[in-house]
Amino acid sequence: MIDPSEALASAKAAADRIVKVKRLNACLTPIKELRKSLAAQASAAHPSGVLYGMPVAVKDNICTLEFTTSCGSKILEGYRSPYEATAVAKLKAAGALIAGKTNCDEFGMGSSTEHSAYGRSLHPFDKTRVPGGSSGGSAALVAAGAVPAALGSETGGSVRQPASLCGVVGIKPTYGRVSRSGLVAFGSSLDQIGVLGRSVHDAARVLSVISGRDPKDSTCEERDSLRLPTVPESLQGFVIGVPKEYFPQDLDPAVRRASDRAIRLLRELGAAVREVSLPHTAYAVATYYIIAPAEASSNLARYDGARYGPRFNGSEDVRALYRTTRGEGFGPEVRRRVLVGTYVLSSGYYDAYYRKAQQMRALIAQDFRNVFDRGVDLLFTPTTPTPAFKAGEKLNDPVAMYLSDIFTVTANLAGLPAISMPIGRIKGLPIGGQLIGQAFLEDEMLEAAYALERAVPAGEEA
Amino acid sequence: MAGAWETVIGLETHVQLRTLSKMFCGCSAAFGAPPNTNVCPVCLGLPGALPVPNEQALRLAVRAALGVGCSVHPRSIFARKNYFYPDLPKGYQISQFEQPLATNGSLSYLSPDRGIATATIQRLHVEEDAGKSLHDRFPKQTAIDLNRCGVPLIEIVTGPDFRSPHEARTYLLTLKQVLEYAGISDCDMEKGSLRVDANVSVRRPGDTALGTKTEVKNINSFAYVEKALTVERDRQIAVLESGGTVAQQTMLYDSKTNNVRPQRSKEESHDYRYFPDPDLPPLVLTEEFIAEQQTLLPELPTKKRERFVEKYALSVTDAAVLTADRAVADYYEAVVHAGAEPKTAANWVMTEVLEDAKDHGDGLRVPPGALANLIGLVRGGTVSHQAAKRVFAEVAERGGEPRNVAEALGVMQVGDAGVLAAWVNEVLGAHTTEVARYKQGETKLLQFFVGQVMKASRGKADPKLAQRVLEEKLAS
């Protein structure tokens, strides 16, 4: 059916394209190693797989046997996992080629890829800007045309936000749709592996392959893998809600224009569009920045230098080993979140912060259910409040950085599927629009995305 | 002056569940493998690895909870207990905190001071074990063995219900019996499959408020439970009587010196920052699952003890001895079912059978039917009680039917008055002085004559018949 030499050709071409965009610092795998591995993978790849020969880059916080898994952190520099993530195993079983590890904010904590221990990645259109994050390396590689798709991961928007900023498609599936086994944990109740792709179809077919049950992950749902919908003729019958909280007074006018245009197109495609309200949206970022760091403080406790990863000086007694390894191995943003997380879980503060945040999370999830219960199928919002920002602009202002996730964290808190797709340009920089779907109804979400993708002039100024 | 003080003790017992594999991964839970061989990414806490609960461990935990009378909750929550230690590879232990598997149980035990007493079981929860730090393996270095890491445990917490170290120990033995009966754990303290921490305080009798408690740890054998608690109780009393106050702290027991010392503040527990483990959905148990575990629970020692008292008219103490071990209890009942009189059977089992078992690796070597037959021979006067012990030993050693063995040993009692008469005549002929004294009214000499007849017959004479024949001859 397929000529085996095609996979080899595809592997070589992918490696060549990745070399070409080396300046982006999007791929962390040394090029020699990458070429060698791609060639080996291509000759071993099973030709009957649905992704036969397709190069897929993988975020550095997802375990692979082929390459190191450092999570963009010094504390895991050179770490080789003895097992691979279920998502990676499924990609390989489908014939895909793992095209290197992509740069990211350390352990996924960041929105610009500037918090990587291996240097920031550059925006493919403007080297002074960030590609977003934390899956910025994956987004930049896809946007630069080096790979058709890449795995990313989300805790609060880390796939959709860089997708929006780089002008590619980013899907975060329903929590429990894709196994987290082998995804290095940040905020376990929020984490999901997602896909970045050149098109809705490229991203969706990769998602379909990696989705489905996994006995290694108790939070992964007992479901078959996602079935891809066909491209619909129209969106007749779809009810699309536009939550007013996502269009605040001070929203960037260009972002508003791009969103309005997309909403108009959805209407023209036959969808009924309705304004809706998600009243607890204002608390989402605060809620997220309690729950995610709390879980992170526990998830990152294992990096102590005792068993794997580099050790730093001062390993004379075990406390000193912990102090120096964690003090020097983690970057400032990770340390900040570990401290915040430790604080909010402390006895005496637990009720005031963590428990409250969990209660608010339930209310946020209820907001979505209320809207969906009233006949709304999907929600449309901007993905990010702005296009790609300048490197360094928000580096010393964590809150400003956190607010770039303001439209994306809600889907993680509620566990819902969401997709970001390009809906236009603002002074040449891409901006994304977001569809949020109902739990495990990715197929409906993708149908609407297919239709909007065809209709929207993504390359035109909004 | 211990008499002027009341001791109050509560116990927290960790019990290793008898499963083939660990709590959250497929690694073997076996004891004694070479260090770090029963490990995988999950129990090593490698980046990205996730826990998946072991269903068999949950079955055993539910059975344990039902065995100590707890309400098993249809929904419980796994929580992370966070602390740094090199033998804790994830930096947290998966346990249960706010919503444990089971609460509100009780276990009755035979208090040495108060008769049947009841310990309240406040909670029973499931957790995983940590690894082991080996400080003596390499000079000046600590080695870590993670084989034990992730092995399934339950923790059983009592109220402050015990009034003496002896009581606490008795409860613990009773708990052990229950867990062994139900096949939940092998409860081997030396192997660490049962570990106990104790909360100890003292107060003046009549006080309703509890005194300041300390937690006693590192009690690593049943033999030390009472000793450790006594040492700590006495220490607290001495502190209070000299006008001091007891500090709330953790005390480590040292079995070599039979002493307790406060845990260094570095070793003290910190804030564990418990929170629900996001890697594990709430543990939901169906009614059917719980009911199934109930049906798989055998009759437990207390129930069995009560039934033995009722059905076989045994004393509580005897019933307790017989029900201490499930195999012994089953054996006893088999002897009774084979026709032995219950009280006699109890005496046999508690003496000959248990002594023999003790010397032979807990083996019950004489089949219950054979013991019942032997008891029947004694009852029918065919074999004397003394001779029956020899028969028992022989059957235990070489097998065989008691009657045949008794014949082979030549210990069948002679119940023929004619044969007996010969021995009686022989004895009376040899002791004419005693015969004369008897006839002058010293009738208590009869037992002497019986003894002589038994001796002459080498134990084969039926003593009752011998006495009758003697009385007849002496009266004539």
Short mmCIF file of C-alpha atoms in Angstrom, two decimals, chain B residues 83 121-122 128 206 223 461 471:
data_model
loop_
_atom_site.label_atom_id
_atom_site.label_comp_id
_atom_site.label_asym_id
_atom_site.label_seq_id
_atom_site.Cartn_x
_atom_site.Cartn_y
_atom_site.Cartn_z
CA TYR B 83 6.84 14.52 53.45
CA ILE B 121 -12.16 1.06 66.16
CA GLN B 122 -12.28 4.70 65.13
CA GLU B 128 0.87 2.11 50.64
CA GLY B 206 -12.08 9.26 88.14
CA ALA B 223 7.10 -9.46 73.13
CA ALA B 461 -5.68 -52.94 85.37
CA GLU B 471 -13.02 -53.92 98.61
#
